[in-house]
Coordinates of N, CA and C in Angstrom, one line a residue:
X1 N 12.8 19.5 9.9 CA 11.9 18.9 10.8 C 10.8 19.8 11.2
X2 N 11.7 21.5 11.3 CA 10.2 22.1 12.1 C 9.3 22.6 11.0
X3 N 9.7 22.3 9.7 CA 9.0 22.8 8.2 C 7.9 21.4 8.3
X4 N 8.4 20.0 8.9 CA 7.5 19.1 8.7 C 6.3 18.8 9.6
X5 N 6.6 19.3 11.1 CA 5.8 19.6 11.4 C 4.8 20.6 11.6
X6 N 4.8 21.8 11.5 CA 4.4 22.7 11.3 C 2.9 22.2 10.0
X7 N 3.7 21.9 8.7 CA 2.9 21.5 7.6 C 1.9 20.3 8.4
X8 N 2.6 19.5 8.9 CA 1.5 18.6 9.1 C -0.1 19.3 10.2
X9 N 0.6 20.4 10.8 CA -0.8 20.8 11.5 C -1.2 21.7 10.4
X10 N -0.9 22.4 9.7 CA -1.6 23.4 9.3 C -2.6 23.2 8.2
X11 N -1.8 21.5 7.2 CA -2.5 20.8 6.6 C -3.4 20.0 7.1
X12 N -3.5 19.8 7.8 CA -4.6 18.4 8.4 C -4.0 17.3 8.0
X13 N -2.9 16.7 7.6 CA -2.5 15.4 7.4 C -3.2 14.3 8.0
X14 N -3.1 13.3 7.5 CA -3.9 12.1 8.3 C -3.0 11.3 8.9
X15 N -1.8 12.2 10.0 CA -0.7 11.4 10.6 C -0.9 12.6 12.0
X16 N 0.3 12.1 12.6 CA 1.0 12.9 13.7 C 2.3 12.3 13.4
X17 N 3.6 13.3 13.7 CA 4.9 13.6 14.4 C 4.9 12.1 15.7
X18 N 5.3 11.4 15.5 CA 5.4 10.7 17.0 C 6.5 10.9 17.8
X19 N 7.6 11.1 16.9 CA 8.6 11.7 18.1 C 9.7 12.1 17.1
X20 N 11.3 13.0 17.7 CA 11.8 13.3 17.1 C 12.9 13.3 18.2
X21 N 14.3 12.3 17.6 CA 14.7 11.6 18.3 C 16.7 12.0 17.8
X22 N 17.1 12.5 18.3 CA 18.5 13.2 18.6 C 19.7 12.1 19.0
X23 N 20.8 12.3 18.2 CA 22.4 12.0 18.8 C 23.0 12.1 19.2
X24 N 22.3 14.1 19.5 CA 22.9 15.2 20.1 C 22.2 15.9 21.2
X25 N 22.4 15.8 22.1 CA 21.6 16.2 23.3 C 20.9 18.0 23.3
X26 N 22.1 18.8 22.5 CA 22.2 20.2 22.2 C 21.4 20.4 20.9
X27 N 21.0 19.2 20.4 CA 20.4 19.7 18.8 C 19.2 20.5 19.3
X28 N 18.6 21.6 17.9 CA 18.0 22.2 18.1 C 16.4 22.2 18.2
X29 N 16.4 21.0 17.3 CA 15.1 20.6 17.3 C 14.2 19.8 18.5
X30 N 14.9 19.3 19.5 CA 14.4 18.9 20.4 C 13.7 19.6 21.4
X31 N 14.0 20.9 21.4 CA 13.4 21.8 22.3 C 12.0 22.2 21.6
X32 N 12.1 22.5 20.1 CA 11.0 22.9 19.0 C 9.8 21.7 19.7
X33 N 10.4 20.3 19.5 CA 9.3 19.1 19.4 C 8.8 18.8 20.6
X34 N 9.4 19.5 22.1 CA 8.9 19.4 23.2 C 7.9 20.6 23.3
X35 N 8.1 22.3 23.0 CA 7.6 22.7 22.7 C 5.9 22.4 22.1
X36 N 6.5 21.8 21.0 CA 5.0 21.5 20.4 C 4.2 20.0 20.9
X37 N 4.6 19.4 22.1 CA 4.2 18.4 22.7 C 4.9 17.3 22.1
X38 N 5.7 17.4 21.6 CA 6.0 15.9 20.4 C 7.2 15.0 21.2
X39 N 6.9 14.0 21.6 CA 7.7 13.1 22.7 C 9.5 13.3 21.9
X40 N 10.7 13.7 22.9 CA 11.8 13.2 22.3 C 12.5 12.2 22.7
X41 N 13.7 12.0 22.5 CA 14.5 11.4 22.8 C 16.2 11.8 22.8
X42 N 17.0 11.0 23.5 CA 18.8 11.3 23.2 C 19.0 9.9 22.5
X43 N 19.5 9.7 21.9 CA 20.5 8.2 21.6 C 21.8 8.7 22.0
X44 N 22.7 8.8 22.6 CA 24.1 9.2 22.5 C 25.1 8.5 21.1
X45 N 25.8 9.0 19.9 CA 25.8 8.1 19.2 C 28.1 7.8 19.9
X46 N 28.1 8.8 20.5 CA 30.0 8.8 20.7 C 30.1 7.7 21.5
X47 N 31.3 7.4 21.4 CA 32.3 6.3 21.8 C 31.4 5.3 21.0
X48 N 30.4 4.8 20.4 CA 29.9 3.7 20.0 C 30.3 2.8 18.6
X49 N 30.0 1.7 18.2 CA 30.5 1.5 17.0 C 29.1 2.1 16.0
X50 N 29.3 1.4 15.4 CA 28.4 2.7 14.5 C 27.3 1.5 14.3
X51 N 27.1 0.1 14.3 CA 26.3 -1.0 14.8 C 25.7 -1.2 15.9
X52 N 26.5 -0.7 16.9 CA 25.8 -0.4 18.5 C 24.6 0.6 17.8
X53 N 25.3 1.4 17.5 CA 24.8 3.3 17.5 C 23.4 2.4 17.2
X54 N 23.4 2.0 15.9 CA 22.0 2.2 14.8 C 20.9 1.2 16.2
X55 N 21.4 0.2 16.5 CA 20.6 -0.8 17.1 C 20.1 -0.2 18.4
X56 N 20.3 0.7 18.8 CA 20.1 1.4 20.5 C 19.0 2.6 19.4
X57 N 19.3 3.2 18.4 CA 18.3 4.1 18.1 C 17.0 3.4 17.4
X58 N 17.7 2.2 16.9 CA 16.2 1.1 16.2 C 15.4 1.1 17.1
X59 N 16.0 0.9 18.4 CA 15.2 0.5 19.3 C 14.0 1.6 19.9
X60 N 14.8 2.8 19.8 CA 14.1 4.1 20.1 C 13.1 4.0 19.3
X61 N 13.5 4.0 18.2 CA 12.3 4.6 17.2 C 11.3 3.0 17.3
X62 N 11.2 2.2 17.7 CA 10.6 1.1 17.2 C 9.3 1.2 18.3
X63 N 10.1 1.7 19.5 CA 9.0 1.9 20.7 C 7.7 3.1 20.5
X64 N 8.0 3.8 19.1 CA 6.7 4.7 18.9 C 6.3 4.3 17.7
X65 N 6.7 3.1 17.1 CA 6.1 2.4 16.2 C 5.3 3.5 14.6
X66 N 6.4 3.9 14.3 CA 6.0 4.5 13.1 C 6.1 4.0 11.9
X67 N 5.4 4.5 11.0 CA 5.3 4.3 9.7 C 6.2 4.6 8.7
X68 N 6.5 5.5 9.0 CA 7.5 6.5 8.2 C 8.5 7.1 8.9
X69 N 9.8 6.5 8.8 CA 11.3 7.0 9.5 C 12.0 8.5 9.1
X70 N 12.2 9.3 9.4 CA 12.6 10.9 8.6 C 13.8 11.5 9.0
X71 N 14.4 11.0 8.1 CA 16.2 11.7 8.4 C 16.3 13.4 8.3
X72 N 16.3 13.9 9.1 CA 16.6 15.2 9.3 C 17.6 16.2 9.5
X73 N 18.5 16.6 8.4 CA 19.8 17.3 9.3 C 20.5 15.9 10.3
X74 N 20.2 14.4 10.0 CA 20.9 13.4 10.6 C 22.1 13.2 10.0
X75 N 23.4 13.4 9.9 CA 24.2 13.7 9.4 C 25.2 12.2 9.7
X76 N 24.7 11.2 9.7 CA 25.5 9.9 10.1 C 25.2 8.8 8.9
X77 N 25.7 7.5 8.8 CA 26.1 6.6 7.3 C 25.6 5.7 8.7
X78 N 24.6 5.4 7.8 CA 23.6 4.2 8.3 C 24.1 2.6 7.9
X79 N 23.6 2.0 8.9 CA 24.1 0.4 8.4 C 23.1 0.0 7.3
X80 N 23.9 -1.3 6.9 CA 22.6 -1.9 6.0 C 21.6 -2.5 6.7
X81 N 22.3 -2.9 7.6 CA 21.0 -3.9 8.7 C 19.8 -2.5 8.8
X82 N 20.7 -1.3 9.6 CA 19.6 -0.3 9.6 C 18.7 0.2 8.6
X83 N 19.2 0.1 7.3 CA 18.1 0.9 6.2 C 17.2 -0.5 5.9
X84 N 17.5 -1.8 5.8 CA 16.9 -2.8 5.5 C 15.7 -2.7 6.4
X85 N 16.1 -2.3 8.0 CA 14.8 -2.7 8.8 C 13.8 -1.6 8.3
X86 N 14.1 -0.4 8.0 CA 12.8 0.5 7.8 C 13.1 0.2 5.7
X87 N 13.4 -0.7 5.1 CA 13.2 -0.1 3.9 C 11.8 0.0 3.8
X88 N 11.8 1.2 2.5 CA 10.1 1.3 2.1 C 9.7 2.3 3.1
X89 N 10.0 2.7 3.9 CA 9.9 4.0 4.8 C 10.3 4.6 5.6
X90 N 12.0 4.9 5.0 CA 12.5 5.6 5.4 C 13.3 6.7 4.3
X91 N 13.3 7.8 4.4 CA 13.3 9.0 3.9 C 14.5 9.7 4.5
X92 N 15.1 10.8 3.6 CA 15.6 11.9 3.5 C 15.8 12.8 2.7
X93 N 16.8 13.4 2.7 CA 16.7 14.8 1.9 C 18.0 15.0 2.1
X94 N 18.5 15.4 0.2 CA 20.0 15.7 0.6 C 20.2 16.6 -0.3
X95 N 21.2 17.8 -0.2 CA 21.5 18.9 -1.4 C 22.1 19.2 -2.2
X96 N 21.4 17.8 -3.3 CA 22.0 18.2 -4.4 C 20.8 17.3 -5.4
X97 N 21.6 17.4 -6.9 CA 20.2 17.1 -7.5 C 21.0 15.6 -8.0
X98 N 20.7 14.5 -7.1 CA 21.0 13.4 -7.1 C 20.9 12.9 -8.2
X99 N 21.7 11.7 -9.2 CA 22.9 10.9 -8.5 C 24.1 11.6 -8.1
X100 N 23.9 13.3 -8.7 CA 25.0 14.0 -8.9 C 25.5 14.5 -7.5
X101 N 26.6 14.3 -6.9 CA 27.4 14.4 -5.9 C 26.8 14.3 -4.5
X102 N 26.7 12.8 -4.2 CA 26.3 12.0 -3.6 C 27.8 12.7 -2.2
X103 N 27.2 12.5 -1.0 CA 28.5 13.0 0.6 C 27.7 14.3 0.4
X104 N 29.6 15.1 1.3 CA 29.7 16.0 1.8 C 30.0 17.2 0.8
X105 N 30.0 18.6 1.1 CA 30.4 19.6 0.7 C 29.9 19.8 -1.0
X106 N 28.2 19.4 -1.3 CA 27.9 19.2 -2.6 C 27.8 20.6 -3.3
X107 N 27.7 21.9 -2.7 CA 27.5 23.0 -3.3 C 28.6 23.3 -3.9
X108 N 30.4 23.1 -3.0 CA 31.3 23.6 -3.8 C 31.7 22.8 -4.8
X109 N 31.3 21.2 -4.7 CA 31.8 20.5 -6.1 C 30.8 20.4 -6.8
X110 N 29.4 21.1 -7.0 CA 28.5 21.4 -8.1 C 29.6 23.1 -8.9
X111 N 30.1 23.7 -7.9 CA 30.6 24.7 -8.2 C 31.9 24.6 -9.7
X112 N 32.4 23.9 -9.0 CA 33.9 23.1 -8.8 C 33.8 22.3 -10.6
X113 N 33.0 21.9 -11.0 CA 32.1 20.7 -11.5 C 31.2 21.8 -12.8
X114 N 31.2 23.2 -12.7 CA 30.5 24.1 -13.7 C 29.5 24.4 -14.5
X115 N 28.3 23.5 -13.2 CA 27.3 22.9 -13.2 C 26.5 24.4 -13.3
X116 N 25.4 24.2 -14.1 CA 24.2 25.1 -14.2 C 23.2 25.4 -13.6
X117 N 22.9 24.5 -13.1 CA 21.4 24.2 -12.3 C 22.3 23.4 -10.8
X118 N 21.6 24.0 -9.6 CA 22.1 22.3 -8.3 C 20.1 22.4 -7.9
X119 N 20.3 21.9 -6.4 CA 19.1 21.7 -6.2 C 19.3 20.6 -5.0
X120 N 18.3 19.7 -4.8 CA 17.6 19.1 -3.4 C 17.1 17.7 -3.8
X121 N 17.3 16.9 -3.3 CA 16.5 15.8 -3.7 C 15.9 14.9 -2.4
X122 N 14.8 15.0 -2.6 CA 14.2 13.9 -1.3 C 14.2 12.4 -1.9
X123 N 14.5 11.0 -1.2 CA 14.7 10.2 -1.6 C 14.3 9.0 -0.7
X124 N 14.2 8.1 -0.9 CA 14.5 6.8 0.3 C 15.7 6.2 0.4
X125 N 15.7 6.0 1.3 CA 16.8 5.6 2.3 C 17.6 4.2 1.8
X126 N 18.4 3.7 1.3 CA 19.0 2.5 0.7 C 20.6 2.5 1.7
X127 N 20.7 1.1 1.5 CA 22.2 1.3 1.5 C 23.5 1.7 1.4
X128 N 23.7 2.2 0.1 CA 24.0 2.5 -0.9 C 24.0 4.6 -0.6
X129 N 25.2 4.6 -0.1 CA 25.1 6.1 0.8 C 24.6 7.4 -0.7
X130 N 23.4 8.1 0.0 CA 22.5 9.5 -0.3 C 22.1 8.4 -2.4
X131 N 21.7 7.6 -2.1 CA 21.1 6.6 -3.2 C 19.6 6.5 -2.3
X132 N 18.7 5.5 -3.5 CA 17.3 5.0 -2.8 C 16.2 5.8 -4.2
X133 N 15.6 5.5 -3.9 CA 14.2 5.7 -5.4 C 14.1 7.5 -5.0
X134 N 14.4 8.4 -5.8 CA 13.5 9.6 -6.3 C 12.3 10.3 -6.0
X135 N 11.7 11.3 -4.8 CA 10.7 11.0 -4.9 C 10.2 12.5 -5.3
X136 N 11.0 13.5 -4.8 CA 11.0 14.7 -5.5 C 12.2 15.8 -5.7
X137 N 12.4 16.3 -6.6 CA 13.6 17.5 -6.6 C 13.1 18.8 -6.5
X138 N 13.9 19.6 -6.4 CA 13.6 21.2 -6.4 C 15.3 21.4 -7.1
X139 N 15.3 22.7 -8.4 CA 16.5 23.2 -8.6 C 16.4 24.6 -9.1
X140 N 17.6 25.3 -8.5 CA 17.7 26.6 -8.5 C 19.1 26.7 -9.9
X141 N 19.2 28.0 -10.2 CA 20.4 27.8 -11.3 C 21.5 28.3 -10.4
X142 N 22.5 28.3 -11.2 CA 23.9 28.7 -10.2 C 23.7 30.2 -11.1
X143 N 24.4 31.4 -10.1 CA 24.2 32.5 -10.7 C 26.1 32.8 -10.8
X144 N 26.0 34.2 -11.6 CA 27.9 34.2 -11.6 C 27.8 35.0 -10.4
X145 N 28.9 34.3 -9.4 CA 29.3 35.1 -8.2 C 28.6 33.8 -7.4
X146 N 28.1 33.2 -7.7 CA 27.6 32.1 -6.3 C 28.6 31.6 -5.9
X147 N 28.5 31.4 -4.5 CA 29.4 30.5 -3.3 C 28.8 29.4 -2.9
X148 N 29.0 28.4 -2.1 CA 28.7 26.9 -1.8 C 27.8 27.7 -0.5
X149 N 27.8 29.0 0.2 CA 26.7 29.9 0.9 C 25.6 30.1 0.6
X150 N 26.4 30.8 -0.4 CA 25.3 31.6 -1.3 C 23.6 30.7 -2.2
X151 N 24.4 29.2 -2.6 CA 23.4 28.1 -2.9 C 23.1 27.7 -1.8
X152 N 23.9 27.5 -0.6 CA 22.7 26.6 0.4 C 21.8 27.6 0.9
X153 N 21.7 29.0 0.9 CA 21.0 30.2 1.2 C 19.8 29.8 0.0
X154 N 19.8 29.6 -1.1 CA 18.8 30.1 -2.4 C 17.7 28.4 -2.0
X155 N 18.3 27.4 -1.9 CA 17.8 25.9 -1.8 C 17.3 25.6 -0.5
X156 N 17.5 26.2 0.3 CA 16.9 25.8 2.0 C 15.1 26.2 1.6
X157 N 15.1 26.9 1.4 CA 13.8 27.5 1.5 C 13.0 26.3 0.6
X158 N 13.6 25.8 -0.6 CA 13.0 24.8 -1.7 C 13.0 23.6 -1.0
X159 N 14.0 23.1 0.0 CA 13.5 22.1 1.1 C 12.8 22.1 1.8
X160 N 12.2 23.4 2.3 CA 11.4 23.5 3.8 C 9.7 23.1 2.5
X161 N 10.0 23.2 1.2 CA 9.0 23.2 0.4 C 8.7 21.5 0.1
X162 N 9.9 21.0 -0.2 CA 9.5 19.6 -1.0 C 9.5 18.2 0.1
X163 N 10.3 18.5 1.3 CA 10.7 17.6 2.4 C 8.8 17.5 3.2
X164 N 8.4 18.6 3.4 CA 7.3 18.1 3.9 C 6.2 17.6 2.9
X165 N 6.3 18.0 1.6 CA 5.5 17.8 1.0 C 5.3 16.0 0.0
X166 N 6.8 15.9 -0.1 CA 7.3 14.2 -0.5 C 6.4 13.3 1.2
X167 N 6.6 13.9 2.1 CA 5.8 13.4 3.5 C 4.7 13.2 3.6
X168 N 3.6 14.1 2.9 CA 2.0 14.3 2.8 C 2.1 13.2 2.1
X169 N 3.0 13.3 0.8 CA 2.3 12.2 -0.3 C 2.6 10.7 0.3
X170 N 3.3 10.2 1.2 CA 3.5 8.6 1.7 C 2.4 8.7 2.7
X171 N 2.5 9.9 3.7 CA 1.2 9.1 5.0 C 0.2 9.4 4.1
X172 N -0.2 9.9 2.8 CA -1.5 9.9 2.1 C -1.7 8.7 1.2
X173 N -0.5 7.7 1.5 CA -0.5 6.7 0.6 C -0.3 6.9 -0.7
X174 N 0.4 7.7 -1.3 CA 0.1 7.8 -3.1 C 1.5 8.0 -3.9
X175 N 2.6 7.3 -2.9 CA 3.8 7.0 -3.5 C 3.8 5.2 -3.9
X176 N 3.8 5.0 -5.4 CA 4.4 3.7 -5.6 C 5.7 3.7 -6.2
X177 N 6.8 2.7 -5.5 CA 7.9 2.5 -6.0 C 8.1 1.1 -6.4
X178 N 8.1 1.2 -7.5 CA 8.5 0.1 -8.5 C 10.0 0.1 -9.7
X179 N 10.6 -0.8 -9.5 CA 12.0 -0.6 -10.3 C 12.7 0.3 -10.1
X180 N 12.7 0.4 -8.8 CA 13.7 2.0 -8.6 C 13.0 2.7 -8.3
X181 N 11.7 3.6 -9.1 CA 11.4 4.3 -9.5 C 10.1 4.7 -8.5
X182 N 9.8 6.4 -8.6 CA 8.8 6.8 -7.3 C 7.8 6.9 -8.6
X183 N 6.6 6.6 -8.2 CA 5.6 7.4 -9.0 C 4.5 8.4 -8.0
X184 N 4.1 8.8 -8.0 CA 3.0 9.6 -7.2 C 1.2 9.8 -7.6
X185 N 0.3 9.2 -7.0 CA -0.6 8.8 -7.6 C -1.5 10.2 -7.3
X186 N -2.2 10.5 -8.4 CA -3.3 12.0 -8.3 C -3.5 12.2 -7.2
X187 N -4.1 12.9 -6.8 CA -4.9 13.6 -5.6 C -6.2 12.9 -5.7
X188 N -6.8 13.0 -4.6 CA -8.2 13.0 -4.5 C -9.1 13.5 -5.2
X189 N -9.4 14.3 -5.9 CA -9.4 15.3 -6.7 C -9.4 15.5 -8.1
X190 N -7.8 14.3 -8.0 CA -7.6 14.1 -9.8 C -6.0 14.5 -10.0
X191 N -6.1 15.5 -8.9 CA -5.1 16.5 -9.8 C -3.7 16.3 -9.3
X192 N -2.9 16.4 -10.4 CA -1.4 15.3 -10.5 C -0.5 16.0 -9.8
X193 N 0.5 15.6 -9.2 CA 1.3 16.7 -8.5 C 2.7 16.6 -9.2
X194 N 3.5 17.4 -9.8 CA 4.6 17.2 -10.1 C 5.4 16.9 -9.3
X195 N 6.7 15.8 -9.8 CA 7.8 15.7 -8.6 C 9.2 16.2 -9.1
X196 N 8.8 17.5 -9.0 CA 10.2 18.7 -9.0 C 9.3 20.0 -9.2
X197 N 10.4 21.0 -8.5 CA 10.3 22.0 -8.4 C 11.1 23.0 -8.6
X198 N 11.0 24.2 -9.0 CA 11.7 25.4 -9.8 C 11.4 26.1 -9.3
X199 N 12.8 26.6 -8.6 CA 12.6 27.8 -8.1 C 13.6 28.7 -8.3
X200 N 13.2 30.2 -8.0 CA 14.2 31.5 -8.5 C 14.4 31.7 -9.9
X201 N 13.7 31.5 -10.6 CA 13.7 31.6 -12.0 C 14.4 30.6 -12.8
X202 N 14.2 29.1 -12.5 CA 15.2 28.3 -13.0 C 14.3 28.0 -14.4

């Protein structure tokens, strides 16, 4: 989140941050987004059913009427009612290089699994849990001696890279998704942006 805002001031985006909105009273980011003026919020999500939960935060987020919804370190299994109301703009980011091990703990079962390459994938938001159209990857290789640490240490940094940057390209309008599929339309300019990234010598 603070990689996405940050980018958006330093680039001049043609958006604002409208708010950045917690389940956790203690998360970290909400002191960052007050800091930088950016309205928050609490949803409490405990004791609730998980259909209460989404409808009390729909409602949050509806009252700053955004464009674009941005899962961040949101670490909760959204309803369908919920991804249906924002489909088409709603977003995340999860670490691994999707479809391949979709949940939790994806670095030790990329491990586990004798995989060569892992990596990041930013995506939209579906039903269908850490699924949704493609919109960019980043992948690093596995080295001998890597730990499920040691990858999320080498890949964080290739998120703070692709999470804001999959974000420029929708408030700039130049994501189409058709049949699944993301495409990303030139720049202003002409010039095409690839959707993946290599990093650390991959």
């Amino acid at each position: 989140m603070q990689a996405i805002v940050r980018a958006c001031t330093a680039e001049g985006w043609p958006a604002r941050v409208a708010a950045v909105i917690a389940n956790r009273p203690e998360a970290d980011g909400l002191g960052f987004a007050q800091e930088n003026g950016i309205a928050t919020a609490v949803v409490p999500s405990r004791g609730k059913t998980r259909e209460a939960f989404d409808a009390e935060l729909a409602t949050e987020i509806d009252r700053h009427q955004p464009d674009l919804v941005v899962l961040a370190g949101f670490m909760r299994i959204l309803t369908p009612e919920f991804t249906e109301r924002y489909a088409g703009r709603l977003i995340n980011i999860h670490p691994s290089l999707l479809p391949a091990f979709p949940g939790l703990q994806t670095h030790a079962r990329a491990l586990e699994a004798g995989c060569k390459v892992v990596g990041a994938t930013v995506h939209f938001v579906t039903a269908e849990l850490d699924h949704g159209p493609y919109v960019l990857q980043a992948v690093v290789p596995v080295r001998a001696g890597d730990t499920p640490e040691t990858l999320a240490e080498r890949i964080l940094p290739l998120e703070h890279i692709i999470y804001p940057r999959a974000v420029r390209w929708f408030v700039e309008d130049r994501l189409i998704v058709a049949d699944g599929r993301v495409t990303v339309t030139p720049a202003a300019d002409g010039t095409p942006d690839p959707q993946w990234l290599f990093g650390d010598d991959a």
